[in-house]
Short mmCIF file of N, CA and C in Angstrom, two decimals:
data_model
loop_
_atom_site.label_atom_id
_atom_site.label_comp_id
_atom_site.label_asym_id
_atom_site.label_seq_id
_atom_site.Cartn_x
_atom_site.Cartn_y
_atom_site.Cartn_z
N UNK A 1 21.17 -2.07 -7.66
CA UNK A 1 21.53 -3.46 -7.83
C UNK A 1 20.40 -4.33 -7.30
N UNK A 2 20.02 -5.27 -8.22
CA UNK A 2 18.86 -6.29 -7.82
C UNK A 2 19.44 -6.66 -6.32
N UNK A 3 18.01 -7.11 -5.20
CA UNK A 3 18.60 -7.24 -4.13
C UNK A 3 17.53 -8.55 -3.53
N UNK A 4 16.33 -8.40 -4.04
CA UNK A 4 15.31 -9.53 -3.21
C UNK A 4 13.88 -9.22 -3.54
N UNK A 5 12.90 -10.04 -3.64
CA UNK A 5 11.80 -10.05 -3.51
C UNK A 5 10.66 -11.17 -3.19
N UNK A 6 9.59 -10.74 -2.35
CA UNK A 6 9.11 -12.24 -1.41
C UNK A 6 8.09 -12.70 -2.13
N UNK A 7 7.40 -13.70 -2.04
CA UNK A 7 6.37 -14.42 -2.17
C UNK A 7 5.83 -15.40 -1.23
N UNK A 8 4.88 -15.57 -1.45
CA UNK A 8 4.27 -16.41 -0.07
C UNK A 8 3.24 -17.29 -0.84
N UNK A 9 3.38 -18.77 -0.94
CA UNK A 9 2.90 -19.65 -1.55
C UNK A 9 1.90 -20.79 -0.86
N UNK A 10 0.82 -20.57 -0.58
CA UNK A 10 -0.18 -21.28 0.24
C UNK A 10 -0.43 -22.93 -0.62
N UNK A 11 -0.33 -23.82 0.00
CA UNK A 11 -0.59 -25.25 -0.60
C UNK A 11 -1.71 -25.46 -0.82
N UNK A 12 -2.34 -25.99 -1.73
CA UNK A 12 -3.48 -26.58 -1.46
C UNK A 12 -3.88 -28.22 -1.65
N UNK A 13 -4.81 -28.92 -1.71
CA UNK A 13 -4.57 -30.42 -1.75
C UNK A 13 -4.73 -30.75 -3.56
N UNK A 14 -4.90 -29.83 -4.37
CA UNK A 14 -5.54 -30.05 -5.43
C UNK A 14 -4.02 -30.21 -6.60
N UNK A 15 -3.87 -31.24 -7.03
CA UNK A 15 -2.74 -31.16 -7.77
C UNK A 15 -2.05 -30.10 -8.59
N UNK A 16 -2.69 -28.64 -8.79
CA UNK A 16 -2.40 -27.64 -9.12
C UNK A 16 -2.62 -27.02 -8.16
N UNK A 17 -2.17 -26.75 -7.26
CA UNK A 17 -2.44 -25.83 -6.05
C UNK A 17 -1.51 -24.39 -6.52
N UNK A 18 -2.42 -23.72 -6.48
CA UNK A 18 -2.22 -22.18 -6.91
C UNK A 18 -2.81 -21.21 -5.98
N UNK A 19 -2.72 -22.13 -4.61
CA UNK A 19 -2.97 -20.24 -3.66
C UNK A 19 -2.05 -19.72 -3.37
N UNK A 20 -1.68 -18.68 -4.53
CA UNK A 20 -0.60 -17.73 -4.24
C UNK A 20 -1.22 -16.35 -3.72
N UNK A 21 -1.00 -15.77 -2.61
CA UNK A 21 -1.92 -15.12 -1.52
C UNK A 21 -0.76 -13.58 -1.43
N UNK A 22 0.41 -13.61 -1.47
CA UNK A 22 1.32 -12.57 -1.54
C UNK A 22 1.59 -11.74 -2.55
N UNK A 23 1.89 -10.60 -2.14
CA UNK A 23 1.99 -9.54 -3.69
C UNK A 23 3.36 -8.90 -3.13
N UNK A 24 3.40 -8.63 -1.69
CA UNK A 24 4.53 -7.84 -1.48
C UNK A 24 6.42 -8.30 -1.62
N UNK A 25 6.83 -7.59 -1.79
CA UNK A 25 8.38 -8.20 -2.67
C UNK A 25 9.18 -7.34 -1.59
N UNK A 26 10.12 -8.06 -1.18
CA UNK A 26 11.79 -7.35 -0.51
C UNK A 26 12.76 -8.12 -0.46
N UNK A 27 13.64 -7.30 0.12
CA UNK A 27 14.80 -8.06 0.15
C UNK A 27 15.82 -7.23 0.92
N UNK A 28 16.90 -7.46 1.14
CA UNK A 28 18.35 -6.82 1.21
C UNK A 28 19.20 -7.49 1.01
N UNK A 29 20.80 -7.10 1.56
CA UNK A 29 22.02 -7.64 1.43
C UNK A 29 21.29 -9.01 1.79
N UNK A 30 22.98 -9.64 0.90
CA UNK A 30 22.90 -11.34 1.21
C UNK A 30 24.27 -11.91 1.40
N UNK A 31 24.61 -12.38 2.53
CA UNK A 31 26.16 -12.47 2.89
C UNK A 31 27.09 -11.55 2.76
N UNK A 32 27.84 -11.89 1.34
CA UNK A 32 28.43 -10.40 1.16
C UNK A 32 28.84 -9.63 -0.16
N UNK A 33 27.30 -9.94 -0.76
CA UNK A 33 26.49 -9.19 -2.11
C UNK A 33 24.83 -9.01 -1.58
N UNK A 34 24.50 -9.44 -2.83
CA UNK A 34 23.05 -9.21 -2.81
C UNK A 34 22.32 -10.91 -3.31
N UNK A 35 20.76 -10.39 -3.63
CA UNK A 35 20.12 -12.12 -3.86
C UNK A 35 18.95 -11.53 -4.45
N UNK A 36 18.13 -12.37 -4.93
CA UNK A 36 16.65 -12.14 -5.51
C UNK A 36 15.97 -13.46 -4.50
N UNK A 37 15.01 -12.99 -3.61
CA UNK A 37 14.22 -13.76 -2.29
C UNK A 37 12.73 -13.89 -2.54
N UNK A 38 12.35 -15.01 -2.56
CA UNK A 38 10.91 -15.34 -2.74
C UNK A 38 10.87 -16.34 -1.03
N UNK A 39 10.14 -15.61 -0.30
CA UNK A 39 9.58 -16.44 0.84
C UNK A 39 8.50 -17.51 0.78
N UNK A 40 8.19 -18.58 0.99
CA UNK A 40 7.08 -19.44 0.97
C UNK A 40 6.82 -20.55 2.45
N UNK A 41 5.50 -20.14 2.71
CA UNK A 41 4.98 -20.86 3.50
C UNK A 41 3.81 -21.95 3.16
N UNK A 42 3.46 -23.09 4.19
CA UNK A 42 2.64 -23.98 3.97
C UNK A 42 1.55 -23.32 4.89
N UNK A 43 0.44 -22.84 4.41
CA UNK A 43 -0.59 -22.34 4.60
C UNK A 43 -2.09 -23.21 5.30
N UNK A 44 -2.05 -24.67 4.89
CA UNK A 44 -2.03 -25.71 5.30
C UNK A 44 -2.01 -26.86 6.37
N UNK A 45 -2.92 -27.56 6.85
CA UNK A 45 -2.37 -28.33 7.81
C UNK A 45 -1.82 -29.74 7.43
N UNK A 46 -1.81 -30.37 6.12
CA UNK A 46 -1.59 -31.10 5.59
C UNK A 46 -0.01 -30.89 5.74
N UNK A 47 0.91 -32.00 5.46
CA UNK A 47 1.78 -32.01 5.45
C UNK A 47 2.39 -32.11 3.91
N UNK A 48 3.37 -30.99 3.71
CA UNK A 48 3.95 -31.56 2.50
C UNK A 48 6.12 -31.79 2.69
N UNK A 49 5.89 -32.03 1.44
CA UNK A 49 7.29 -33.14 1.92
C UNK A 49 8.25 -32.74 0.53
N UNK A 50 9.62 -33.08 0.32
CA UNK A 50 10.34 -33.45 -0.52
C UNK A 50 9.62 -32.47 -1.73
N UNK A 51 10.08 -30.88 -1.01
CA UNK A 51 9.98 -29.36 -1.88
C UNK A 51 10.96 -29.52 -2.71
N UNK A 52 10.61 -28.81 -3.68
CA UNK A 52 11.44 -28.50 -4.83
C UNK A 52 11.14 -27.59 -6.09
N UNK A 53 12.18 -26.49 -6.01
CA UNK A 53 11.91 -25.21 -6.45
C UNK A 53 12.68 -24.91 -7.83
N UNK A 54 12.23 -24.44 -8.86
CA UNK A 54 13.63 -23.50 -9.55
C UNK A 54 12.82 -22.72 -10.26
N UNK A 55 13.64 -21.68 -10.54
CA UNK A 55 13.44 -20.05 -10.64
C UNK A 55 14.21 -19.99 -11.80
N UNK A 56 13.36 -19.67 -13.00
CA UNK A 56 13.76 -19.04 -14.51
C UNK A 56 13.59 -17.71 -14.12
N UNK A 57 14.50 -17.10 -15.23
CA UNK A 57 14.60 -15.49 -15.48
C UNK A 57 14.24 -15.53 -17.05
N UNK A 58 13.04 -14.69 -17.16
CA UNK A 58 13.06 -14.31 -18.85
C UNK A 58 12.94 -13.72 -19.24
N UNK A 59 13.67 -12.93 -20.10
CA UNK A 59 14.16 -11.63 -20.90
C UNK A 59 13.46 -11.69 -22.39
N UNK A 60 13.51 -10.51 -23.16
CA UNK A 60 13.05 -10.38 -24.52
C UNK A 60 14.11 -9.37 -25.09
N UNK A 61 15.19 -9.81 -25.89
CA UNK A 61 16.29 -9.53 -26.76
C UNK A 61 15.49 -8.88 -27.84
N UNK A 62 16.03 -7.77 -28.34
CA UNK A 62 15.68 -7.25 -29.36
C UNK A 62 16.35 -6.68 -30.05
N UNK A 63 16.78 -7.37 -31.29
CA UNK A 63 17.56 -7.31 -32.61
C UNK A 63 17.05 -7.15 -33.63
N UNK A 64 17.74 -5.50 -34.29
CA UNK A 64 16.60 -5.73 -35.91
C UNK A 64 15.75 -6.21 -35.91
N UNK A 65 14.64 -5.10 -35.01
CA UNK A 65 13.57 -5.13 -34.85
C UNK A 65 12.51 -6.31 -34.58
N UNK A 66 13.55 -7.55 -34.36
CA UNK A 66 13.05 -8.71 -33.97
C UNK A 66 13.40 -9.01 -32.22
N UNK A 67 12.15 -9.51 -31.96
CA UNK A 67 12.01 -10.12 -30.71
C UNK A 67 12.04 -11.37 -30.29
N UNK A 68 12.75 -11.76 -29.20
CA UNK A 68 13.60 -12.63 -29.14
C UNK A 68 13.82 -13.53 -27.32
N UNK A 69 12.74 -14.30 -26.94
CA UNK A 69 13.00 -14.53 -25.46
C UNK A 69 14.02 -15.64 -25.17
N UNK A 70 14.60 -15.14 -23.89
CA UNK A 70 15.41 -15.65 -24.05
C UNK A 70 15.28 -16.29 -22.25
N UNK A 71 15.60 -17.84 -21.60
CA UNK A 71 15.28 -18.44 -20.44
C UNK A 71 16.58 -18.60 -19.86
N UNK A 72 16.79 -18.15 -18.73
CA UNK A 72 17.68 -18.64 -17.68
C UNK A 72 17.71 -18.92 -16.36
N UNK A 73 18.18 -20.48 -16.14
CA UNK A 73 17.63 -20.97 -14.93
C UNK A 73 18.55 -20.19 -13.56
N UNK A 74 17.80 -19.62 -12.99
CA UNK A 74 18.80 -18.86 -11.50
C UNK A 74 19.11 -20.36 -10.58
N UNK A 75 20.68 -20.46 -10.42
CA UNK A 75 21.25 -21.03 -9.33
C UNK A 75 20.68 -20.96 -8.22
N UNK A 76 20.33 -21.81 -7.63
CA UNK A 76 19.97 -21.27 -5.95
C UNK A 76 20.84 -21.63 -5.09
N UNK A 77 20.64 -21.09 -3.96
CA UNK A 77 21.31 -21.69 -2.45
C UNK A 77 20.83 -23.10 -2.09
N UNK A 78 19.49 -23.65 -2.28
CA UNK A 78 19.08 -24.85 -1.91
C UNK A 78 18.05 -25.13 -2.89
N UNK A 79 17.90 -26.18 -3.93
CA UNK A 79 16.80 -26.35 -4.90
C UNK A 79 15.93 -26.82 -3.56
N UNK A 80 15.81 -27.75 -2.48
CA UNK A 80 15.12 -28.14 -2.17
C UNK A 80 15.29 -28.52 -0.53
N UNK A 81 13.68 -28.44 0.26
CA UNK A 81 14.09 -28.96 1.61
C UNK A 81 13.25 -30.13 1.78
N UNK A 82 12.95 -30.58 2.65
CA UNK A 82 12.81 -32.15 3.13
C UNK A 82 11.26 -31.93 3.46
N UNK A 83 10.83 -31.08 4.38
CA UNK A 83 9.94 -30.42 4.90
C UNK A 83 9.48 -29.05 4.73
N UNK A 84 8.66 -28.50 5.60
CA UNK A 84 8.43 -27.38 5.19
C UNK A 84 8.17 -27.12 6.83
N UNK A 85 8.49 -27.33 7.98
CA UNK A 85 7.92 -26.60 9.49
C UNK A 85 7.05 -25.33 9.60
N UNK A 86 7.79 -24.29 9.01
CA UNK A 86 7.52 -23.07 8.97
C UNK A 86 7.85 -22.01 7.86
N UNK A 87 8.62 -21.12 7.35
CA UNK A 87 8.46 -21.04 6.20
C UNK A 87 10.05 -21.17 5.33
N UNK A 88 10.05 -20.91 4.06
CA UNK A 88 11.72 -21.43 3.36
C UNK A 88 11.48 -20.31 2.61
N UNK A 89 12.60 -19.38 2.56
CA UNK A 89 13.42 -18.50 1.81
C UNK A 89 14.51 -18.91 0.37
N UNK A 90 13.55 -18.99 -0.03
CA UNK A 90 14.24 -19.63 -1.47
C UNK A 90 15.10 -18.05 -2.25
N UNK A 91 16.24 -18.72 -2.17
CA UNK A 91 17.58 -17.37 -2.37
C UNK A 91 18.31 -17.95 -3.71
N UNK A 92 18.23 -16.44 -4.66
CA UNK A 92 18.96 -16.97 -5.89
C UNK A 92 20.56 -15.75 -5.26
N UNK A 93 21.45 -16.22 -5.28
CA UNK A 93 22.51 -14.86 -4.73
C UNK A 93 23.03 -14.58 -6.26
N UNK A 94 23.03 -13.03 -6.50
CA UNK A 94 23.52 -12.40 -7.55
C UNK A 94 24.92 -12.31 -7.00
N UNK A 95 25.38 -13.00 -8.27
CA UNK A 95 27.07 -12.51 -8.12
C UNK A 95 27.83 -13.08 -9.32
N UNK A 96 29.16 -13.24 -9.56
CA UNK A 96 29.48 -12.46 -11.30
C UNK A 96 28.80 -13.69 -12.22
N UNK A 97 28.12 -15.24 -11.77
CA UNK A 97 27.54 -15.94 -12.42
C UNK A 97 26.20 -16.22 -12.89
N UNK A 98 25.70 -14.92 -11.77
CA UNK A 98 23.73 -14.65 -12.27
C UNK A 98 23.94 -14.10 -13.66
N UNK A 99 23.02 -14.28 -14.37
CA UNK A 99 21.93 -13.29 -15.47
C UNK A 99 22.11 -11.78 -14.62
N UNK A 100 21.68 -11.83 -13.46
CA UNK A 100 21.23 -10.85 -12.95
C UNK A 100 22.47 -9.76 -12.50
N UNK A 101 24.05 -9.99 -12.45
CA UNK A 101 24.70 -9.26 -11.92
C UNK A 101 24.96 -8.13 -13.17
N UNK A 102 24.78 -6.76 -12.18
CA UNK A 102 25.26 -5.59 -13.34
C UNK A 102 24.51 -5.24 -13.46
N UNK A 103 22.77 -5.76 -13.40
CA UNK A 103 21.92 -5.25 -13.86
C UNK A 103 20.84 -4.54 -13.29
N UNK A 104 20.70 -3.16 -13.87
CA UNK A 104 19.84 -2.13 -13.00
C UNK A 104 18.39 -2.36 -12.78
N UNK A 105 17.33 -1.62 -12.61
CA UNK A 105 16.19 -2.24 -12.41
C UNK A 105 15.60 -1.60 -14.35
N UNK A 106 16.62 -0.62 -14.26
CA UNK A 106 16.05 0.20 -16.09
C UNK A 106 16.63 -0.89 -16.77
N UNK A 107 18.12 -1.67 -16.62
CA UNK A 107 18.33 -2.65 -17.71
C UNK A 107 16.65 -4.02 -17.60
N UNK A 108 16.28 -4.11 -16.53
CA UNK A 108 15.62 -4.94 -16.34
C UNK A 108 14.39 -4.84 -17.09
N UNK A 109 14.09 -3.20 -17.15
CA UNK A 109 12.66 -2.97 -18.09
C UNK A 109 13.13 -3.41 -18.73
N UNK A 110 13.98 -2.64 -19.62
CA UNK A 110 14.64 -2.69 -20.89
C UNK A 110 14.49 -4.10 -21.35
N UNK A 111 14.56 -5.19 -20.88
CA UNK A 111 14.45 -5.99 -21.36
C UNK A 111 13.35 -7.13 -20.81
N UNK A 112 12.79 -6.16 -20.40
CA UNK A 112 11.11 -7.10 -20.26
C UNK A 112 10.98 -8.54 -19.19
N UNK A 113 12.03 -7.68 -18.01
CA UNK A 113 12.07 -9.52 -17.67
C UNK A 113 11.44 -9.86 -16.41
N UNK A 114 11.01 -11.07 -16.42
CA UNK A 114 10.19 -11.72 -15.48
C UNK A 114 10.70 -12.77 -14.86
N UNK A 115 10.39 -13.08 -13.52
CA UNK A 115 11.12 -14.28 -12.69
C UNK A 115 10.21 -15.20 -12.66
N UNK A 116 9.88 -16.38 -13.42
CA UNK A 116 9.25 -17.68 -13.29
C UNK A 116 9.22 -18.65 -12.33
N UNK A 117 8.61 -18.81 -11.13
CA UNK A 117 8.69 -19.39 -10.01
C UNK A 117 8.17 -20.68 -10.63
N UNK A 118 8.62 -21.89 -9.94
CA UNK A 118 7.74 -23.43 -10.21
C UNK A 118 8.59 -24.19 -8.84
N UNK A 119 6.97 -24.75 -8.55
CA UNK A 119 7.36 -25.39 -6.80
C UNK A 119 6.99 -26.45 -7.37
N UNK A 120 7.25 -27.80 -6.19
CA UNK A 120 6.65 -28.73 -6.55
C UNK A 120 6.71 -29.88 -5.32
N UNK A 121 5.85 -30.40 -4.15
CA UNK A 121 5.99 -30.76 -3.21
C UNK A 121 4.93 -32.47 -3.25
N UNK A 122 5.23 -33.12 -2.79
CA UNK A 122 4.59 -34.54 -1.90
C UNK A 122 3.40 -34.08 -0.50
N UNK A 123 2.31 -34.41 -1.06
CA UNK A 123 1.45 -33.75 -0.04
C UNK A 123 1.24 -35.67 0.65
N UNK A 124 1.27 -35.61 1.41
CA UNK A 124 1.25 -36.78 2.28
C UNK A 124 0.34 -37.61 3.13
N UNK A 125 -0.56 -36.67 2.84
CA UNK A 125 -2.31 -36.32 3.71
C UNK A 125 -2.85 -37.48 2.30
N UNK A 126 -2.74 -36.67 0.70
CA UNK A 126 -3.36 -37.40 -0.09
C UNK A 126 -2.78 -37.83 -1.37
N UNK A 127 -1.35 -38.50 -0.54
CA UNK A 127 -0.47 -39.12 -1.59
C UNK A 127 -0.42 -38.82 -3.20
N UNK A 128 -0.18 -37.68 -3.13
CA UNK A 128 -0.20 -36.72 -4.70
C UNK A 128 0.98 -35.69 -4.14
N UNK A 129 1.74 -35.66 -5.35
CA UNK A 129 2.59 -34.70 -5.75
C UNK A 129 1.21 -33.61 -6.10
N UNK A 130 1.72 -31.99 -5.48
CA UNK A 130 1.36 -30.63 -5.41
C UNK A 130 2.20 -29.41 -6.32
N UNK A 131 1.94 -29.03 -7.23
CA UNK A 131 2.72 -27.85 -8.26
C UNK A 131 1.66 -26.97 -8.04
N UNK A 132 3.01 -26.18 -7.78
CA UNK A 132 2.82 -24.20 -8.03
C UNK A 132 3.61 -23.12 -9.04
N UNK A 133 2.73 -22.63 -9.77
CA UNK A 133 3.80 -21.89 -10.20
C UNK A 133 3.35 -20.17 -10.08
N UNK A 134 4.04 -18.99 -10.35
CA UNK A 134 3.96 -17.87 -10.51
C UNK A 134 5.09 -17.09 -10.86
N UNK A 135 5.15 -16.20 -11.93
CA UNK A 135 5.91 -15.03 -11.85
C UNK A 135 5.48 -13.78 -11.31
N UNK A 136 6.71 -13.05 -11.41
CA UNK A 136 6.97 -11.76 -11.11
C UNK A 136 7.48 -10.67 -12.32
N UNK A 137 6.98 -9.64 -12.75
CA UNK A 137 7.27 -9.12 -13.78
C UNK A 137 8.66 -8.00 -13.30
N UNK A 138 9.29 -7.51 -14.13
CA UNK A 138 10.64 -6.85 -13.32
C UNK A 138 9.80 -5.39 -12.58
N UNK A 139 8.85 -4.73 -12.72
CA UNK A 139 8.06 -3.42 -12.23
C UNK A 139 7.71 -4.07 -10.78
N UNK A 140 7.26 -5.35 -10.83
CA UNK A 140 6.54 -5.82 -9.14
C UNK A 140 7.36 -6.40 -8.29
N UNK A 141 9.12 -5.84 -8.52
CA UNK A 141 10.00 -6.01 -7.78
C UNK A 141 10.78 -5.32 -7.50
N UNK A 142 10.44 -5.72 -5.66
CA UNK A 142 10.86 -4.39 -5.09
C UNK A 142 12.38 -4.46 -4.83
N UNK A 143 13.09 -3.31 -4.98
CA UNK A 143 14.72 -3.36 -4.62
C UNK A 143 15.06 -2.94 -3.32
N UNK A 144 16.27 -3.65 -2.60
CA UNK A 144 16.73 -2.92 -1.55
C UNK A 144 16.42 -3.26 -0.21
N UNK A 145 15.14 -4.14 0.02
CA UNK A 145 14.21 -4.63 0.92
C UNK A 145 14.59 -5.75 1.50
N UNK A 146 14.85 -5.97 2.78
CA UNK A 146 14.55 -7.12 3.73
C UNK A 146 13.06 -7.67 3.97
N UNK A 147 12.97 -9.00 3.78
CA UNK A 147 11.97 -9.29 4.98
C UNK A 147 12.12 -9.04 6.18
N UNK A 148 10.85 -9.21 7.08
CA UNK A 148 10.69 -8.93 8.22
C UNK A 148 10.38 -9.88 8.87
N UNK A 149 11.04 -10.09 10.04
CA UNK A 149 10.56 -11.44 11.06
C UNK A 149 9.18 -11.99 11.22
N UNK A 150 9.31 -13.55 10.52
CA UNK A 150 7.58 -13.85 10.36
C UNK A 150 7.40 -15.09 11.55
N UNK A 151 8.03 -14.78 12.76
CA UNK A 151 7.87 -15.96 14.00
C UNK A 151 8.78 -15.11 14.88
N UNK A 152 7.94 -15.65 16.26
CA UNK A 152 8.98 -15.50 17.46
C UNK A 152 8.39 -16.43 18.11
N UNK A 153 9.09 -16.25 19.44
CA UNK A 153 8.91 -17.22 20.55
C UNK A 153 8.38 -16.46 22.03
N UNK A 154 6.86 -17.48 21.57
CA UNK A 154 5.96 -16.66 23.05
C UNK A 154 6.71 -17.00 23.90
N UNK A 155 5.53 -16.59 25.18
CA UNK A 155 6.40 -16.62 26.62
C UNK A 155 6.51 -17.56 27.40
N UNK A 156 5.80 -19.31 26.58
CA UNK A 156 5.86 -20.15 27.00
C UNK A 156 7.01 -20.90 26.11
N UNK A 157 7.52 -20.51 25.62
CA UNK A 157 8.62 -21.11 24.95
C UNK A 157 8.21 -21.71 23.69
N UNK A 158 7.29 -21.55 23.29
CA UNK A 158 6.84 -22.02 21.85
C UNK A 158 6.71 -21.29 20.25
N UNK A 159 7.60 -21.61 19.44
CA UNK A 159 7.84 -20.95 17.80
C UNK A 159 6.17 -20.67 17.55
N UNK A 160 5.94 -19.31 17.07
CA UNK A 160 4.71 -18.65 16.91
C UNK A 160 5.32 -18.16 15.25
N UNK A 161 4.30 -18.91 14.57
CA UNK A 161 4.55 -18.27 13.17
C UNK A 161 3.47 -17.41 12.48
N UNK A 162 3.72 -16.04 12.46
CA UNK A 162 2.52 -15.39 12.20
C UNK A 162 2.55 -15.03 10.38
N UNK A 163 1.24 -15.62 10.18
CA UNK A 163 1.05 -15.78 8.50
C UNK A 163 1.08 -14.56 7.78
N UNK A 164 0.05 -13.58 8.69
CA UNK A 164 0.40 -12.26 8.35
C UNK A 164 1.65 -11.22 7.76
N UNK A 165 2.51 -11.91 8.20
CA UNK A 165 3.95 -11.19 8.50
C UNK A 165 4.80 -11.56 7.65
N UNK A 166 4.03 -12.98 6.94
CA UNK A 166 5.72 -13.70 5.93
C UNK A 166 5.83 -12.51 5.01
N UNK A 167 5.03 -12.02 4.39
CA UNK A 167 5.40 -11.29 3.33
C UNK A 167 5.71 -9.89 3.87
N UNK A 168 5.70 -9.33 4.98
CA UNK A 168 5.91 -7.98 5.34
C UNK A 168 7.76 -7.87 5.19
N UNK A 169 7.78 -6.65 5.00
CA UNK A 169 9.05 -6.02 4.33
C UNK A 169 9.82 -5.14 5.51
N UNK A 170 10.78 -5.55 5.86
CA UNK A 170 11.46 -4.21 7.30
C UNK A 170 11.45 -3.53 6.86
N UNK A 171 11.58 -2.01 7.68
CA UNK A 171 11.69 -0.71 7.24
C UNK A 171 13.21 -0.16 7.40
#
């Protein structure tokens, strides 16, 4: 059962900002099913503002020998946050109203499908709206996987967010 996979989305100041810097994908349980998880951080010292995300799923139907794509926008838990502090877990939860419930990772070849990421943030440093986009093909997603804790708190009491780590996967 589809379960999660991360991404890690670096800003840049350039109105197409496309440093997408992550390859690794996880996930696990999500409340009390499952989810498809793209992690994203501001990579950045610039500030960006008034995020906003949505996540297509796209498939290729094939009927009498005709091919056939077909777009569906995944529900999320939050299209959008205010800020960005540290990093946002953008969560689509599979359950009986996804595209995605029922479906194995072989139905997923089977039908050729890819997750279409598109961000889109207020960089505030140089008063320009910032877009990102990237997919994921259904093979470069991993099943079953949690992320792994990408911050703690040193010993002076201060949130330590290590960049390294957004995309690392628990074992």
């Amino acid at each position: 059962m589809p379960v999660a996979t991360g991404l890690l989305f670096g800003r840049v100041s350039r109105p197409l900002g496309q440093d997408w810097v992550q390859r690794e994908h996880g996930g696990g349980p999500y409340q009390e099913g499952s989810s498809l998880q793209f992690r994203v951080v501001n990579r950045r010292a610039n500030s960006l503002m008034e995020i906003e995300t949505r996540l297509l799923l796209m498939t290729v139907d094939t009927e009498h020998e005709e091919h056939r794509r077909t777009y569906h926008v995944l529900r999320l838990e939050r299209e959008q946050v205010l800020f960005l502090p540290l990093t946002w877990t953008i969560v689509h939860p599979i359950d009986a109203e996804s595209p995605l419930w029922g479906k194995s990772a072989e139905d997923l070849e089977r039908l050729q499908a890819e997750v279409l990421i598109l961000i889109k943030a207020y960089d505030d440093t140089f008063s320009q709206t910032v877009l990102a986009r990237h997919s994921y093909r259904h093979d470069e997603i991993v099943w079953g996987r949690r992320f792994a804790p990408a911050f703690h708190v040193d010993g002076e009491g201060d949130l330590v967010l290590e960049l390294r780590k957004v995309g690392e996967l628990a074992s």
